[in-house]
Amino acid sequence: MISIQSVSHQYTSGHELQFADWQVNNGEEWLLLGQSGSGKTTLLHILTGLLKPSNGKVKIGETDLYSLSSKKLDAFRGQQIGIVFQKPHLIKSLNITENLLLAQSFAGLPNNKKRAEEVLDSLNMLAKKNAYPQELSQGQLQRVTIARAVINKPTLLIADEPTSSLDDQNAEAVLALLKEQSALNQATLVVATHDKRVKDAFTLTYTLS
């Protein structure tokens, strides 16, 4: 599912990060651990096609990510990779359904309102389909962020620090939702965090020193 081989990245400052080879199989749930400055965000950007590494190869399934043209890489990311950001990043002038349909459009897919409602229903958010982001609680916004990440049935679901600003109860709820949605959409799950509370929920761990 994911394969990184001999991957490293050198910043303009000259500082270089090297990443151990990593193999992830379909449907697995992985925790990506690392303190601030360990290269966690850099690796996430490399895995999602946002940052080309200085060296090495990254494959998602059978696709060599950085052999694609920019246009094809954008389309591949939109269709195959779902990203749950720490903050919602929703467009305030669009309602929840419209935000989800926009994610379909960005991926070059036809708008499918039925699919949007199906995802919202699976997250107990269907009643809020016509609400606007500013009308939702933090917990509801997090659910919509997850909905947007899985709307296109990605093969890879990546969550970047999804629990760092949440209390224990909400952190546990978000982790359960991520696991539930990855299983429902048959997606491989990678959760990046430095939140020690998350460790017990995963058996597979990739640690950055």
Short mmCIF file of C-alpha atoms in Angstrom, two decimals:
data_model
loop_
_atom_site.label_atom_id
_atom_site.label_comp_id
_atom_site.label_asym_id
_atom_site.label_seq_id
_atom_site.Cartn_x
_atom_site.Cartn_y
_atom_site.Cartn_z
CA MET A 1 0.00 0.00 0.00
CA ILE A 2 2.70 2.50 1.07
CA SER A 3 6.36 1.96 0.31
CA ILE A 4 9.11 4.47 1.03
CA GLN A 5 12.65 3.54 0.06
CA SER A 6 15.85 5.51 0.75
CA VAL A 7 13.84 8.71 1.25
CA SER A 8 15.57 11.85 2.46
CA HIS A 9 14.89 15.55 2.21
CA GLN A 10 17.34 18.42 2.33
CA TYR A 11 16.15 21.91 3.26
CA THR A 12 17.61 25.06 1.72
CA SER A 13 19.40 25.63 5.06
CA GLY A 14 21.38 22.45 4.35
CA HIS A 15 19.69 20.43 7.13
CA GLU A 16 18.83 16.92 5.92
CA LEU A 17 16.24 14.47 7.21
CA GLN A 18 16.59 10.76 6.46
CA PHE A 19 13.67 8.36 6.83
CA ALA A 20 13.90 4.64 7.49
CA ASP A 21 12.37 2.42 4.80
CA TRP A 22 8.70 1.73 5.54
CA GLN A 23 6.21 -0.78 4.18
CA VAL A 24 2.49 -0.47 4.94
CA ASN A 25 -0.02 -3.10 3.82
CA ASN A 26 -3.61 -2.53 2.72
CA GLY A 27 -6.03 -1.94 5.57
CA GLU A 28 -3.39 -1.55 8.29
CA GLU A 29 -3.59 1.10 11.01
CA TRP A 30 -0.32 2.89 11.76
CA LEU A 31 0.76 5.49 14.25
CA LEU A 32 3.43 7.94 13.05
CA LEU A 33 5.18 9.22 16.18
CA GLY A 34 7.65 12.04 16.57
CA GLN A 35 8.38 15.12 18.61
CA SER A 36 8.31 18.60 17.09
CA GLY A 37 11.24 18.97 14.70
CA SER A 38 11.63 15.23 14.09
CA GLY A 39 10.37 15.53 10.51
CA LYS A 40 6.81 14.31 11.04
CA THR A 41 5.20 17.08 8.99
CA THR A 42 7.86 16.75 6.27
CA LEU A 43 7.17 13.02 5.95
CA LEU A 44 3.42 13.62 5.87
CA HIS A 45 3.86 16.13 3.05
CA ILE A 46 6.05 13.64 1.18
CA LEU A 47 3.48 10.85 1.64
CA THR A 48 0.63 13.03 0.39
CA GLY A 49 2.44 14.32 -2.69
CA LEU A 50 2.84 17.86 -1.37
CA LEU A 51 6.64 17.80 -1.09
CA LYS A 52 9.02 16.00 -3.42
CA PRO A 53 11.84 14.39 -1.45
CA SER A 54 15.45 15.15 -2.39
CA ASN A 55 16.11 11.42 -2.78
CA GLY A 56 14.29 8.11 -2.72
CA LYS A 57 11.05 6.61 -3.94
CA VAL A 58 7.49 6.82 -2.62
CA LYS A 59 4.83 4.41 -3.86
CA ILE A 60 1.14 4.38 -3.00
CA GLY A 61 -0.17 1.06 -4.23
CA GLU A 62 1.44 0.54 -7.63
CA THR A 63 1.83 4.27 -8.28
CA ASP A 64 5.25 5.89 -8.07
CA LEU A 65 4.04 9.19 -6.63
CA TYR A 66 6.78 11.48 -7.91
CA SER A 67 6.87 10.06 -11.41
CA LEU A 68 3.47 11.70 -12.02
CA SER A 69 3.04 15.12 -13.62
CA SER A 70 1.78 17.89 -11.32
CA LYS A 71 -1.73 17.65 -12.78
CA LYS A 72 -1.89 13.86 -12.44
CA LEU A 73 -0.43 14.04 -8.93
CA ASP A 74 -3.16 16.51 -7.87
CA ALA A 75 -5.86 14.23 -9.28
CA PHE A 76 -4.31 11.14 -7.67
CA ARG A 77 -4.12 12.85 -4.27
CA GLY A 78 -7.74 14.03 -4.50
CA GLN A 79 -9.02 10.58 -5.40
CA GLN A 80 -6.74 8.25 -3.42
CA ILE A 81 -5.57 10.16 -0.30
CA GLY A 82 -7.86 11.58 2.38
CA ILE A 83 -6.27 14.07 4.80
CA VAL A 84 -7.72 15.01 8.19
CA PHE A 85 -6.07 18.28 9.20
CA GLN A 86 -5.77 19.52 12.78
CA LYS A 87 -8.01 22.48 11.86
CA PRO A 88 -11.14 22.16 9.69
CA HIS A 89 -10.20 24.51 6.77
CA LEU A 90 -13.81 24.60 5.57
CA ILE A 91 -15.17 27.38 3.36
CA LYS A 92 -17.46 29.43 5.59
CA SER A 93 -19.70 30.68 2.76
CA LEU A 94 -20.60 27.09 1.77
CA ASN A 95 -22.79 24.75 3.77
CA ILE A 96 -21.52 21.34 4.85
CA THR A 97 -22.87 19.45 1.83
CA GLU A 98 -21.42 22.06 -0.55
CA ASN A 99 -18.00 21.74 1.14
CA LEU A 100 -18.09 17.97 0.56
CA LEU A 101 -19.18 18.36 -3.07
CA LEU A 102 -16.28 20.79 -3.57
CA ALA A 103 -13.87 18.06 -2.46
CA GLN A 104 -15.32 15.85 -5.21
CA SER A 105 -14.87 18.61 -7.78
CA PHE A 106 -11.25 19.26 -6.76
CA ALA A 107 -10.53 15.56 -7.34
CA GLY A 108 -12.02 15.75 -10.85
CA LEU A 109 -14.98 13.59 -9.83
CA PRO A 110 -18.66 14.27 -10.61
CA ASN A 111 -20.75 15.70 -7.77
CA ASN A 112 -22.55 12.93 -5.92
CA LYS A 113 -24.90 14.32 -3.28
CA LYS A 114 -26.04 10.82 -2.32
CA ARG A 115 -22.45 9.89 -1.42
CA ALA A 116 -22.10 13.11 0.64
CA GLU A 117 -25.26 12.27 2.58
CA GLU A 118 -24.12 8.66 3.06
CA VAL A 119 -20.84 9.82 4.64
CA LEU A 120 -22.54 12.42 6.84
CA ASP A 121 -25.05 9.80 7.98
CA SER A 122 -22.22 7.41 8.95
CA LEU A 123 -20.82 10.18 11.17
CA ASN A 124 -24.24 11.09 12.66
CA MET A 125 -24.07 14.48 10.90
CA LEU A 126 -26.84 14.15 8.30
CA ALA A 127 -29.10 16.52 10.25
CA LYS A 128 -26.45 19.22 9.78
CA LYS A 129 -26.05 18.81 6.01
CA ASN A 130 -27.40 22.31 5.29
CA ALA A 131 -25.65 24.00 8.23
CA TYR A 132 -22.67 26.33 7.79
CA PRO A 133 -19.30 25.75 9.49
CA GLN A 134 -19.75 28.63 11.95
CA GLU A 135 -22.98 27.02 13.21
CA LEU A 136 -21.21 23.83 14.32
CA SER A 137 -19.41 22.88 17.53
CA GLN A 138 -15.72 21.88 17.51
CA GLY A 139 -16.66 18.21 17.74
CA GLN A 140 -19.06 18.54 14.81
CA LEU A 141 -16.44 20.37 12.74
CA GLN A 142 -13.99 17.53 13.37
CA ARG A 143 -16.60 15.05 12.08
CA VAL A 144 -17.08 17.12 8.93
CA THR A 145 -13.31 17.21 8.42
CA ILE A 146 -13.31 13.41 8.56
CA ALA A 147 -16.29 13.31 6.18
CA ARG A 148 -14.43 15.45 3.66
CA ALA A 149 -11.35 13.21 3.93
CA VAL A 150 -13.31 10.03 3.11
CA ILE A 151 -15.86 11.44 0.63
CA ASN A 152 -13.92 10.13 -2.40
CA LYS A 153 -13.33 6.67 -0.88
CA PRO A 154 -9.54 7.07 -0.60
CA THR A 155 -7.24 4.07 -0.32
CA LEU A 156 -5.13 5.99 2.22
CA LEU A 157 -6.48 8.06 5.13
CA ILE A 158 -3.98 10.31 6.90
CA ALA A 159 -4.75 12.30 10.05
CA ASP A 160 -2.35 15.04 11.15
CA GLU A 161 -2.41 15.65 14.94
CA PRO A 162 -6.19 15.02 15.15
CA THR A 163 -6.27 14.88 18.98
CA SER A 164 -3.70 17.43 20.15
CA SER A 165 -6.22 20.15 21.03
CA LEU A 166 -8.91 17.81 22.41
CA ASP A 167 -9.70 16.63 25.93
CA ASP A 168 -9.45 12.91 26.74
CA GLN A 169 -13.08 12.08 25.96
CA ASN A 170 -13.14 13.86 22.60
CA ALA A 171 -9.69 12.50 21.66
CA GLU A 172 -10.96 8.97 22.22
CA ALA A 173 -14.10 9.68 20.19
CA VAL A 174 -12.12 11.07 17.22
CA LEU A 175 -9.78 8.06 17.19
CA ALA A 176 -12.79 5.72 17.20
CA LEU A 177 -14.31 7.65 14.27
CA LEU A 178 -11.07 7.51 12.27
CA LYS A 179 -10.77 3.75 12.78
CA GLU A 180 -14.46 3.24 12.00
CA GLN A 181 -14.29 5.33 8.82
CA SER A 182 -11.08 3.72 7.56
CA ALA A 183 -12.70 0.29 7.99
CA LEU A 184 -15.97 1.45 6.40
CA ASN A 185 -14.13 2.86 3.38
CA GLN A 186 -11.53 0.04 3.28
CA ALA A 187 -8.73 2.57 3.65
CA THR A 188 -5.28 2.24 5.20
CA LEU A 189 -4.99 4.58 8.20
CA VAL A 190 -1.93 6.60 9.27
CA VAL A 191 -2.28 8.90 12.27
CA ALA A 192 0.60 11.32 12.92
CA THR A 193 0.91 12.66 16.44
CA HIS A 194 3.10 13.43 19.43
CA ASP A 195 0.08 12.83 21.71
CA LYS A 196 1.06 9.97 24.02
CA ARG A 197 -2.63 9.22 24.76
CA VAL A 198 -3.03 7.79 21.25
CA LYS A 199 -0.33 5.08 21.57
CA ASP A 200 -2.52 2.42 23.20
CA ALA A 201 -4.98 2.50 20.29
CA PHE A 202 -2.38 1.23 17.78
CA THR A 203 -0.17 -1.83 17.55
CA LEU A 204 1.84 -0.65 14.51
CA THR A 205 4.17 2.31 15.04
CA TYR A 206 6.67 4.20 12.85
CA THR A 207 8.81 6.41 15.09
CA LEU A 208 10.89 9.39 14.02
CA SER A 209 13.82 10.19 16.30
#
